[in-house]
Coordinates of C-alpha atoms and ligand atoms in Angstrom, one line a residue:
M1 CA 98.3 53.8 53.3
N2 CA 99.4 52.6 57.1
D3 CA 103.0 53.7 58.3
P4 CA 105.5 51.7 56.7
I5 CA 106.8 48.5 58.0
A6 CA 109.8 47.5 56.4
P7 CA 112.8 48.5 57.9
P8 CA 115.0 51.3 56.6
A9 CA 116.8 50.4 53.6
T10 CA 119.8 52.9 54.2
P11 CA 122.9 50.9 54.3
D12 CA 125.2 51.7 57.1
D13 CA 127.9 51.9 54.8
P14 CA 126.1 54.0 51.5
T15 CA 127.2 53.0 47.7
P16 CA 127.9 56.3 46.0
L17 CA 125.8 57.3 42.8
R18 CA 128.4 57.2 39.5
P19 CA 129.1 60.4 38.6
T20 CA 127.3 62.1 35.6
V21 CA 130.3 61.7 33.8
G22 CA 132.7 58.9 34.6
E23 CA 136.7 59.3 33.8
N24 CA 136.2 57.9 30.6
G25 CA 133.8 60.7 29.6
R26 CA 131.1 58.5 29.7
R27 CA 127.2 59.7 30.8
W28 CA 126.0 57.3 33.5
W29 CA 122.9 56.5 31.2
Q30 CA 125.1 55.4 28.7
D31 CA 125.6 52.1 29.7
A32 CA 123.4 52.0 32.9
V33 CA 121.4 48.9 34.1
V34 CA 118.1 50.3 34.6
Y35 CA 115.7 47.6 36.8
Q36 CA 111.9 48.7 35.8
A37 CA 109.7 48.3 38.9
Y38 CA 105.9 47.2 38.2
V39 CA 105.2 49.0 41.7
R40 CA 101.6 46.9 42.5
S41 CA 103.1 43.9 41.7
F42 CA 106.8 44.4 43.4
R43 CA 106.0 43.8 47.1
D44 CA 103.4 44.8 49.7
S45 CA 104.4 46.4 52.8
T46 CA 100.9 46.5 54.3
G47 CA 99.0 43.0 53.5
N48 CA 96.4 45.0 51.5
G49 CA 97.5 42.5 48.2
I50 CA 98.6 45.7 46.7
G51 CA 102.6 46.6 46.1
D52 CA 103.8 49.7 47.1
L53 CA 107.1 51.9 47.6
E54 CA 108.2 50.5 50.8
G55 CA 107.7 47.1 49.6
L56 CA 110.1 48.7 47.0
R57 CA 112.6 50.8 49.2
S58 CA 112.6 47.3 51.4
S59 CA 113.8 45.5 48.8
L60 CA 116.2 48.0 47.6
D61 CA 119.4 45.2 48.4
H62 CA 117.9 42.9 46.0
I63 CA 118.0 45.3 43.4
A64 CA 121.4 46.7 44.2
S65 CA 122.5 42.5 44.0
L66 CA 122.1 42.7 40.1
G67 CA 124.3 45.5 39.5
V68 CA 121.7 48.1 39.0
D69 CA 122.6 52.1 38.1
A70 CA 118.7 53.4 38.1
L71 CA 115.1 52.2 38.7
W72 CA 112.7 53.0 36.1
L73 CA 109.0 53.1 38.5
N74 CA 106.4 52.6 36.3
P75 CA 103.4 55.2 36.9
C76 CA 103.1 55.8 40.8
Y77 CA 100.5 58.6 40.1
P78 CA 97.2 59.2 41.5
S79 CA 95.5 56.9 39.0
P80 CA 91.5 55.2 38.8
Q81 CA 93.8 52.5 37.5
R82 CA 91.7 51.7 34.3
D83 CA 95.1 51.1 33.0
H84 CA 97.0 50.6 35.9
G85 CA 98.7 54.1 36.4
Y86 CA 99.1 54.9 32.3
D87 CA 95.3 57.2 33.4
V88 CA 97.3 59.6 35.3
A89 CA 94.2 61.8 37.3
D90 CA 97.1 64.2 39.0
Y91 CA 100.9 64.4 37.3
F92 CA 102.1 65.8 41.0
D93 CA 101.5 63.4 44.1
I94 CA 101.6 59.4 44.3
E95 CA 99.1 57.3 44.0
P96 CA 97.7 56.5 47.9
D97 CA 97.6 52.6 47.3
Y98 CA 101.2 52.7 46.7
G99 CA 102.3 55.5 49.5
T100 CA 102.9 59.1 49.5
L101 CA 105.1 61.7 48.3
D102 CA 107.2 61.3 51.7
A103 CA 107.7 57.5 51.3
F104 CA 108.4 58.4 47.6
D105 CA 111.3 60.8 49.3
R106 CA 112.3 57.6 51.7
L107 CA 112.6 55.7 48.4
L108 CA 115.0 58.0 46.5
A109 CA 117.0 58.8 49.4
D110 CA 117.5 55.2 50.2
A111 CA 117.9 54.3 46.7
H112 CA 120.3 56.9 46.0
G113 CA 122.1 55.6 49.3
H114 CA 122.3 52.1 47.4
G115 CA 123.6 53.9 44.0
I116 CA 120.9 54.0 42.3
R117 CA 119.4 56.6 40.2
I118 CA 115.7 56.7 40.2
L119 CA 113.5 57.0 36.5
M120 CA 110.0 58.0 36.8
D121 CA 107.6 56.7 34.2
I122 CA 105.8 60.0 32.4
V123 CA 102.6 59.6 30.5
P124 CA 102.4 62.3 27.9
N125 CA 99.5 61.4 25.3
H126 CA 96.5 61.0 27.5
C127 CA 95.6 61.1 31.3
S128 CA 92.6 59.5 33.1
S129 CA 89.1 60.7 32.0
D130 CA 89.2 61.2 36.2
H131 CA 91.9 64.5 35.9
P132 CA 90.7 67.5 36.6
W133 CA 90.9 69.3 33.9
F134 CA 89.4 66.2 31.6
R135 CA 86.5 66.8 34.2
A136 CA 86.3 70.8 33.3
A137 CA 86.6 70.0 29.6
L138 CA 83.4 67.6 29.9
A139 CA 81.5 70.4 31.7
A140 CA 82.5 73.3 29.5
A141 CA 81.0 74.0 26.2
P142 CA 82.3 72.9 22.8
G143 CA 84.7 75.3 21.6
S144 CA 86.0 76.4 25.4
D145 CA 89.4 77.0 26.3
E146 CA 88.5 73.6 28.5
R147 CA 88.1 71.4 25.7
A148 CA 90.8 72.9 23.7
R149 CA 93.5 71.4 25.8
F150 CA 92.0 67.7 24.4
W151 CA 91.0 66.7 21.2
F152 CA 87.0 67.4 21.1
R153 CA 85.3 67.4 18.0
D154 CA 82.1 67.8 16.7
G155 CA 80.5 64.2 14.9
R156 CA 79.8 63.7 11.9
G157 CA 76.3 63.1 9.8
V158 CA 73.5 64.7 10.1
D159 CA 72.9 64.6 14.0
G160 CA 76.7 64.3 14.4
S161 CA 76.1 60.6 15.7
E162 CA 78.7 59.6 13.9
P163 CA 82.7 59.7 15.2
P164 CA 84.7 63.1 13.5
N165 CA 86.5 60.1 11.6
N166 CA 87.6 56.7 11.2
W167 CA 90.4 56.2 13.5
M168 CA 91.0 53.1 15.7
S169 CA 91.8 52.6 19.5
G170 CA 95.0 50.6 20.1
F171 CA 93.0 48.7 22.4
G172 CA 90.2 47.9 20.0
G173 CA 87.0 49.8 19.3
S174 CA 86.6 53.4 17.5
A175 CA 89.1 56.4 19.4
W176 CA 85.9 58.5 20.1
T177 CA 83.3 58.6 22.4
R178 CA 80.1 60.6 22.1
V179 CA 80.2 63.0 24.9
G180 CA 76.2 62.8 25.2
D181 CA 76.7 58.7 25.7
L182 CA 78.5 59.8 29.1
P183 CA 76.9 59.1 32.2
G184 CA 75.6 62.8 33.6
A185 CA 76.4 64.2 30.4
D186 CA 74.2 66.6 28.1
P187 CA 72.9 64.0 25.9
D188 CA 72.7 67.3 22.9
D189 CA 76.2 67.1 23.2
V190 CA 77.0 66.1 19.8
Q191 CA 81.1 66.7 20.6
W192 CA 83.1 63.3 20.5
Y193 CA 86.7 63.1 22.2
L194 CA 89.8 61.3 21.0
G195 CA 90.9 58.4 23.3
T196 CA 94.1 56.5 20.9
F197 CA 93.9 53.5 24.1
T198 CA 90.4 53.6 25.7
P199 CA 87.8 56.1 26.3
H200 CA 89.1 56.1 30.0
Q201 CA 92.2 57.9 28.7
P202 CA 91.8 60.4 26.5
D203 CA 94.3 62.7 24.2
F204 CA 96.1 65.5 25.2
D205 CA 96.7 68.5 22.4
H206 CA 100.5 69.0 22.7
T207 CA 99.9 72.5 20.8
N208 CA 97.7 73.6 23.9
A209 CA 100.1 76.4 25.8
D210 CA 98.5 74.7 28.6
V211 CA 99.2 71.2 27.9
Q212 CA 103.0 72.4 27.2
Q213 CA 103.1 74.1 30.6
L214 CA 101.8 70.8 32.6
F215 CA 104.4 68.8 31.5
A216 CA 107.0 71.3 31.6
D217 CA 106.2 71.8 35.5
A218 CA 105.5 68.1 35.6
L219 CA 109.2 67.5 34.8
E220 CA 110.7 69.9 36.5
F221 CA 108.7 68.8 39.9
W222 CA 110.1 65.5 39.7
F223 CA 113.5 66.6 39.1
D224 CA 113.4 68.9 42.1
R225 CA 112.5 66.3 44.2
G226 CA 115.7 64.3 42.9
V227 CA 114.0 62.4 40.2
D228 CA 117.2 61.3 37.4
G229 CA 115.2 61.1 34.5
F230 CA 111.9 59.7 32.4
R231 CA 110.7 56.9 30.8
V232 CA 108.5 58.3 28.5
D233 CA 105.2 56.3 27.4
A234 CA 103.8 55.7 24.5
V235 CA 105.4 58.3 22.0
S236 CA 104.5 56.9 19.1
P237 CA 100.5 59.1 18.9
V238 CA 101.4 62.0 20.9
G239 CA 101.4 63.9 17.6
K240 CA 98.5 64.6 15.7
H241 CA 97.7 65.7 11.8
P242 CA 95.8 69.6 12.6
D243 CA 93.1 68.4 10.5
L244 CA 92.6 64.7 11.4
P245 CA 91.7 63.6 8.5
D246 CA 90.5 60.2 8.0
Q247 CA 93.0 56.8 7.8
P248 CA 93.4 55.9 4.1
P249 CA 92.7 52.2 3.9
V250 CA 94.8 49.4 5.8
P251 CA 95.5 45.6 4.0
P252 CA 92.6 43.9 4.7
D253 CA 94.4 41.4 6.9
T254 CA 95.6 43.9 9.4
H255 CA 94.4 42.9 13.1
E256 CA 92.0 45.3 14.3
L257 CA 94.2 46.3 17.3
D258 CA 96.9 47.2 15.2
I259 CA 95.0 49.5 12.8
T260 CA 96.1 52.4 15.3
W261 CA 99.9 51.9 14.5
E262 CA 99.1 52.6 10.8
N263 CA 97.7 55.2 11.3
P264 CA 100.0 58.0 9.2
Y265 CA 98.3 60.9 10.7
T266 CA 99.0 59.9 14.5
V267 CA 102.2 57.7 14.4
F268 CA 105.5 58.9 14.4
R269 CA 104.4 62.5 13.6
P270 CA 106.6 65.5 13.3
E271 CA 104.1 67.7 15.5
G272 CA 105.7 64.7 17.4
H273 CA 108.9 65.8 17.9
D274 CA 108.0 68.8 18.4
V275 CA 107.0 67.8 21.9
W276 CA 110.5 65.9 22.6
R277 CA 112.6 69.2 21.4
R278 CA 110.4 71.0 24.0
W279 CA 110.9 68.6 27.3
R280 CA 115.2 68.7 25.9
D281 CA 114.8 72.0 26.2
V282 CA 113.2 72.2 29.8
I283 CA 115.9 69.3 30.7
D284 CA 118.5 71.0 29.2
R285 CA 117.7 74.1 30.6
Y286 CA 117.7 71.9 34.3
T287 CA 121.0 70.4 33.9
E288 CA 122.6 73.8 33.0
R289 CA 121.3 75.4 36.6
H290 CA 122.0 72.1 37.8
P291 CA 125.5 71.0 36.9
D292 CA 125.4 68.1 39.3
R293 CA 123.0 66.5 37.9
D294 CA 122.4 64.5 34.5
P295 CA 118.4 63.9 34.3
M296 CA 117.9 61.9 31.2
M297 CA 114.6 60.9 29.4
V298 CA 114.3 57.5 27.4
A299 CA 111.5 57.1 24.9
E300 CA 109.1 54.2 24.4
A301 CA 108.7 54.2 20.8
Y302 CA 107.7 51.1 19.3
A303 CA 109.1 51.3 16.5
V304 CA 109.7 47.5 15.7
R305 CA 112.0 46.9 12.4
Q306 CA 111.8 50.6 11.8
P307 CA 115.2 51.9 12.4
D308 CA 115.0 55.5 10.7
V309 CA 112.0 55.8 13.3
I310 CA 114.4 55.5 16.4
R311 CA 117.1 57.8 14.5
E312 CA 114.8 60.3 14.6
F313 CA 113.6 60.2 17.9
T314 CA 117.7 60.2 19.3
R315 CA 118.1 63.2 17.8
P316 CA 120.4 65.4 19.7
D317 CA 118.1 67.5 20.6
E318 CA 115.4 64.9 21.5
F319 CA 115.6 61.9 23.4
H320 CA 118.6 60.5 24.9
Q321 CA 117.8 57.0 24.6
A322 CA 115.4 54.8 22.9
F323 CA 114.1 51.6 23.7
T324 CA 115.7 48.9 21.0
F325 CA 112.7 46.9 20.8
D326 CA 113.8 44.2 17.8
L327 CA 115.9 42.4 20.1
M328 CA 112.9 41.7 22.2
M329 CA 110.8 40.8 19.1
S330 CA 113.6 38.5 17.4
P331 CA 112.9 35.1 16.2
W332 CA 115.3 32.8 17.5
D333 CA 117.6 32.4 14.6
T334 CA 121.4 34.1 13.8
G335 CA 119.9 35.9 11.0
S336 CA 117.1 37.8 12.8
I337 CA 119.2 38.4 15.6
E338 CA 122.0 39.8 13.9
W339 CA 119.9 42.0 12.0
A340 CA 118.2 43.6 15.6
L341 CA 121.8 44.1 16.4
R342 CA 123.0 45.8 13.3
E343 CA 121.4 49.1 13.0
P344 CA 121.6 49.8 17.6
L345 CA 125.4 49.3 17.7
E346 CA 125.4 51.7 14.3
L347 CA 123.2 54.1 15.8
F348 CA 125.8 55.3 18.3
A349 CA 128.2 56.8 16.1
D350 CA 125.6 59.1 14.5
T351 CA 123.6 60.0 17.1
G352 CA 125.6 59.5 20.3
A353 CA 122.9 57.9 21.7
P354 CA 124.0 54.1 22.8
P355 CA 120.9 51.6 22.4
A356 CA 118.7 50.8 25.1
W357 CA 118.5 46.8 25.3
V358 CA 115.3 45.6 26.4
L359 CA 114.3 41.9 26.3
N360 CA 111.0 42.2 28.8
N361 CA 108.6 44.6 30.1
H362 CA 105.2 44.9 31.8
D363 CA 103.3 44.8 27.9
I364 CA 104.8 41.5 26.7
Q365 CA 104.9 37.9 27.4
R366 CA 107.7 36.5 29.6
I367 CA 110.8 35.8 27.8
V368 CA 111.3 32.1 29.1
T369 CA 107.1 31.8 27.7
R370 CA 108.5 33.8 24.4
L371 CA 111.5 31.6 23.6
G372 CA 110.1 28.2 24.5
R373 CA 108.1 28.0 21.2
S374 CA 109.7 27.0 18.6
S375 CA 108.5 30.5 16.7
A376 CA 109.7 32.5 19.4
A377 CA 108.8 35.7 19.0
D378 CA 105.8 36.4 18.2
P379 CA 104.5 40.1 18.1
A380 CA 100.9 38.9 19.1
S381 CA 102.9 38.2 22.5
W382 CA 102.0 41.6 23.2
T383 CA 98.1 41.6 23.8
N384 CA 98.2 37.2 24.6
N385 CA 95.9 36.5 21.7
P386 CA 94.9 33.2 21.9
Q387 CA 94.1 33.3 18.1
R388 CA 97.4 35.1 17.2
L389 CA 99.9 33.2 18.6
P390 CA 101.4 29.9 17.4
D391 CA 99.4 26.9 18.9
E392 CA 102.3 25.0 19.7
P393 CA 103.7 23.8 23.5
V394 CA 105.7 26.0 25.5
D395 CA 108.8 24.2 26.5
L396 CA 110.3 26.1 29.3
V397 CA 113.5 24.6 29.8
V398 CA 114.3 25.4 26.0
G399 CA 112.6 29.3 27.1
T400 CA 115.0 29.3 29.9
R401 CA 118.2 28.4 28.5
R402 CA 118.1 30.6 26.0
A403 CA 116.9 33.4 27.8
R404 CA 120.1 32.8 30.2
A405 CA 121.8 33.1 26.8
L406 CA 120.4 36.2 25.5
V407 CA 120.8 37.9 28.3
A408 CA 124.3 37.0 28.9
F409 CA 124.9 38.5 25.1
V410 CA 123.2 41.4 26.0
S411 CA 125.2 42.4 29.2
A412 CA 128.2 42.4 27.1
L413 CA 126.9 44.9 24.3
P414 CA 127.3 48.3 24.8
G415 CA 124.7 50.7 25.6
S416 CA 122.4 50.6 28.4
L417 CA 119.9 47.4 29.6
Y418 CA 116.8 47.4 30.9
L419 CA 115.5 44.5 33.1
Y420 CA 111.8 44.2 34.1
Q421 CA 111.2 42.6 37.6
G422 CA 110.9 38.5 37.9
E423 CA 113.0 38.3 34.8
E424 CA 115.9 37.6 37.3
L425 CA 113.6 34.7 39.0
G426 CA 113.6 33.2 35.4
L427 CA 109.0 33.7 36.1
P428 CA 107.3 32.5 33.1
E429 CA 104.1 34.2 32.0
V430 CA 101.0 33.1 33.5
L431 CA 99.3 32.2 31.1
D432 CA 96.1 30.7 32.9
L433 CA 95.0 33.4 34.6
P434 CA 90.9 33.0 35.6
D435 CA 89.3 35.1 33.2
E436 CA 87.5 37.0 36.2
A437 CA 90.9 37.6 37.9
R438 CA 92.1 39.4 34.4
Q439 CA 92.3 43.6 34.7
D440 CA 94.0 44.6 31.4
P441 CA 91.8 46.8 30.1
I442 CA 92.7 44.8 26.6
F443 CA 91.1 41.8 28.2
L444 CA 87.9 44.1 29.2
S445 CA 88.0 46.2 25.9
T446 CA 88.2 43.7 23.3
H447 CA 85.6 41.2 25.6
G448 CA 88.1 38.2 26.4
Q449 CA 89.0 38.1 22.3
Q450 CA 92.9 39.3 23.3
L451 CA 94.2 37.7 27.1
G452 CA 96.2 40.8 27.6
R453 CA 99.2 41.7 29.7
D454 CA 98.0 40.1 33.0
G455 CA 100.1 37.5 32.9
C456 CA 103.2 39.1 33.2
R457 CA 102.4 41.5 35.6
V458 CA 101.8 38.2 38.5
P459 CA 103.0 39.9 42.0
L460 CA 107.0 38.6 42.1
P461 CA 107.7 35.6 44.6
W462 CA 110.2 36.5 47.5
T463 CA 110.0 33.1 49.2
T464 CA 108.3 29.7 49.1
D465 CA 105.7 30.3 51.2
P466 CA 102.3 30.4 50.2
A467 CA 100.8 31.7 53.4
T468 CA 102.4 34.8 52.8
S469 CA 101.4 35.2 48.9
F470 CA 105.2 33.9 48.7
G471 CA 106.7 36.5 50.3
F472 CA 104.9 39.6 48.5
S473 CA 103.1 40.5 51.9
P474 CA 104.4 40.9 54.9
R475 CA 102.8 38.9 57.2
P476 CA 100.9 35.6 56.7
D477 CA 96.8 35.3 55.9
P478 CA 97.5 38.9 53.8
T479 CA 94.8 40.3 51.1
A480 CA 94.8 38.1 48.4
P481 CA 97.0 39.9 45.6
W482 CA 95.6 41.7 43.4
L483 CA 96.7 39.2 40.8
P484 CA 96.1 35.7 41.9
Q485 CA 99.5 33.8 41.7
P486 CA 99.5 30.4 40.9
D487 CA 100.4 27.2 43.3
W488 CA 103.5 26.8 41.8
W489 CA 105.0 30.1 42.0
G490 CA 107.0 29.4 45.0
R491 CA 109.3 27.2 42.6
Y492 CA 110.6 30.9 40.8
A493 CA 111.0 32.2 44.8
A494 CA 114.0 34.2 45.3
D495 CA 115.0 31.7 47.7
A496 CA 113.9 28.7 46.0
G497 CA 115.5 25.0 46.3
T498 CA 117.1 23.5 48.9
G499 CA 120.7 21.8 50.1
A500 CA 122.8 21.6 46.9
D501 CA 120.2 23.1 44.7
A502 CA 119.2 26.2 47.1
G503 CA 118.7 29.1 45.7
N504 CA 117.6 30.7 42.3
P505 CA 119.4 29.4 39.4
M506 CA 118.0 32.4 37.0
L507 CA 119.3 34.7 39.9
A508 CA 122.6 33.3 40.4
L509 CA 123.2 34.3 36.7
Y510 CA 121.9 37.7 37.0
R511 CA 124.4 38.2 40.0
R512 CA 127.1 36.7 38.2
L513 CA 126.3 39.0 35.5
A514 CA 126.2 42.2 37.7
V515 CA 129.8 41.2 38.4
A516 CA 131.2 39.8 34.9
R517 CA 129.4 43.6 33.1
S518 CA 131.4 45.7 35.6
E519 CA 134.5 43.5 34.8
H520 CA 135.2 43.2 31.5
A521 CA 132.6 44.7 29.6
T522 CA 131.9 48.5 30.7
P523 CA 135.1 49.8 30.6
Q524 CA 134.9 48.5 27.1
P525 CA 134.4 51.1 24.4
L526 CA 130.7 52.0 23.6
E527 CA 131.7 51.2 19.7
A528 CA 130.8 47.4 18.7
E529 CA 130.8 45.5 15.7
L530 CA 129.6 41.7 14.5
L531 CA 131.9 39.4 13.6
P532 CA 131.9 36.3 11.7
A533 CA 131.3 33.7 13.6
G534 CA 129.6 30.4 11.7
D535 CA 126.8 28.5 11.4
G536 CA 124.7 29.0 14.3
L537 CA 125.8 31.9 16.5
V538 CA 126.3 35.4 16.5
A539 CA 129.5 37.4 18.0
V540 CA 130.1 40.9 18.8
R541 CA 133.5 42.4 19.4
R542 CA 133.5 45.1 21.8
G543 CA 137.3 46.0 22.5
S544 CA 139.1 43.5 23.7
L545 CA 135.9 41.8 24.2
V546 CA 134.3 39.3 22.3
A547 CA 130.5 37.8 22.9
V548 CA 129.2 35.0 21.1
L549 CA 126.4 33.7 21.1
N550 CA 125.1 29.9 20.4
V551 CA 121.3 29.8 19.2
T552 CA 121.7 26.0 18.2
D553 CA 121.3 23.0 20.5
R554 CA 125.2 21.3 19.8
D555 CA 128.1 22.5 20.6
V556 CA 129.5 25.0 17.4
R557 CA 133.3 26.1 16.5
L558 CA 133.4 29.3 16.7
D559 CA 134.9 30.9 12.8
S560 CA 138.9 30.9 12.9
S561 CA 139.1 34.4 12.1
T562 CA 137.3 35.1 15.6
V563 CA 139.7 33.8 17.5
R564 CA 143.2 34.9 18.7
A565 CA 145.3 32.8 20.3
S566 CA 145.5 34.9 23.7
I567 CA 141.9 34.9 24.0
R568 CA 140.2 33.5 27.5
R569 CA 137.0 33.1 28.3
V570 CA 136.1 35.4 30.7
F571 CA 132.1 34.3 31.4
A572 CA 129.4 31.6 30.5
S573 CA 125.8 31.2 30.9
E574 CA 125.9 27.9 31.5
T575 CA 128.5 25.8 33.4
I576 CA 131.0 24.0 31.3
T577 CA 130.7 20.5 31.9
D578 CA 133.2 17.4 31.0
D579 CA 131.6 15.7 28.4
V580 CA 132.6 12.2 30.2
T581 CA 132.4 12.7 33.7
G582 CA 130.3 15.4 34.0
D583 CA 132.5 17.6 36.1
A584 CA 132.7 21.2 35.5
I585 CA 135.6 22.0 34.1
D586 CA 137.1 25.5 33.0
H587 CA 139.7 24.8 30.7
A588 CA 137.4 23.5 28.0
D589 CA 138.3 24.3 24.4
V590 CA 137.8 28.2 24.2
S591 CA 136.8 28.0 20.4
T592 CA 133.6 25.1 21.2
I593 CA 130.6 27.3 22.0
P594 CA 128.1 24.7 24.6
P595 CA 124.9 25.0 22.7
C596 CA 122.4 27.4 23.4
S597 CA 125.0 29.6 25.5
T598 CA 126.8 32.9 25.6
V599 CA 130.0 32.5 26.4
W600 CA 132.7 35.8 26.8
L601 CA 136.2 35.6 25.5
R602 CA 138.9 37.9 26.0
D603 CA 142.0 38.8 24.0
Ligands
BGC1 C1 102.6 51.2 27.9 C2 101.4 50.4 28.4 C3 100.2 51.7 28.2 C4 100.2 52.2 27.1 C5 99.0 53.4 27.3 C6 102.5 51.8 26.6 O1 103.3 51.8 25.6 O2 103.4 50.7 28.6 O3 101.2 49.9 29.3 O4 98.9 50.8 28.2 O5 101.1 53.1 26.6 O6 99.6 54.2 28.1

């Protein structure tokens, strides 16, 4: 990569990092706002059409303006990019398209200078088929030490021509690949290897001592560089039943891509928890040696509607936090939303792990699109399956208003809040990317049956200028971005609008929320409770703060038991206007919650 052209980003007046433990005894990650940067699509500093670390470094002011405490970088290790970094070829270096270790060090130093910690994304379940260990395994004989790091097994059938068991891959087809079928391999090699996602992502065997050491070393390597924690990818399938038995039958209507996640021999196994205890031990020992640091790890355990699973992952000797996905997957009705809140709010009392709220990430349709359908949330939006998504138009006006209400509501809750780049701009999913542009392995391995996740990964629009790929690139006529931006993309640019409409309204909301959160929400306790609020409303009390979400499209009055005489409104996701004049007013009746919006009330 060329040398950086971005200006130095360290501000003249650096913001100190929050102390590892605040005056209230709270650890920094317990109520952090974390911004997820999909580096490839964030900002390109060289004009080659691919986002990079220098692009990210040049935009730290933008990230800091959202009140962010930490930045989570999607994997930025060297990788053939068959799953855009979730196929790691070297856990100890930086992907050349994104920069160098020096560029990483500069980013980390400048982020810390902005008061922002850095979380890396680590991928334990599998590596890339280009990883030297996997290449060595292919070149080695069955039964060798090299193969013992992965799941190589003899095939079944007379000549080993059938896979060792019936396990399916999460991205389509069998989870097994026959070694003898690979280009250049010995055609008589009767072994197969396991890849829970794609054949390019061979699964590690974490009972193997080399594998255990590799990850202990990787954690320490990045901690020594100053990293503050890890988002741990795809923890569900990391442990396997040692005998790899056939998966029991699943209900006949189970979608092919969901079969893996029903497999009791590879999903949420006790063997997986052994791995996390070892990792936690590495982290705790590191912290003992570096008492000024408080590194953490957060689990990506896709345990939707399985709160007990989240409890297990957040036991005191495992993860510090696990993502709370139920709210992201919740239909837009009060019963479902309350259900999604109840367990995470109770969890803290039992495990000390505050929730890690998520409304968006790089794997799911963007929220304004999801909530723009009346059915609102459908797990099929993970793969953008055109057959499974409801056949109804997306109303982005409705979706945007609901998204505003939901982020304002969740910002008041105890716990951490993970934001995904572009949600602060109100970006919708790009649903109509041309097939030839799509790169997600889900699209490729299902031969286009599932559109996959490219639509939420389109490079960000920073300006309204199409000549610079909407500011994604540093100069006019850059190489086209790695995924095409639609021609209407500039409407969502950070600097969109002119005159009285200047500025991106979603961005303005996120910035207002940053201020309101630190003023009214984070000073409150980490305990909170759902309140009875009235039809169409969801309300949570946290100390002296009450957040109320109105999911309906009409004014709703709060239950009188929730409103104390002294209560005042301190935040509203929508400007409250006078019915007659349309003017903004700040003295409206606090117990009336405007349509599809959130208000924060304080005693
Ligand atoms: C990541 C995905 C990735 C998969 C395989 C996840 O859950 O978030 O983006 O494709 O793991 O590593």
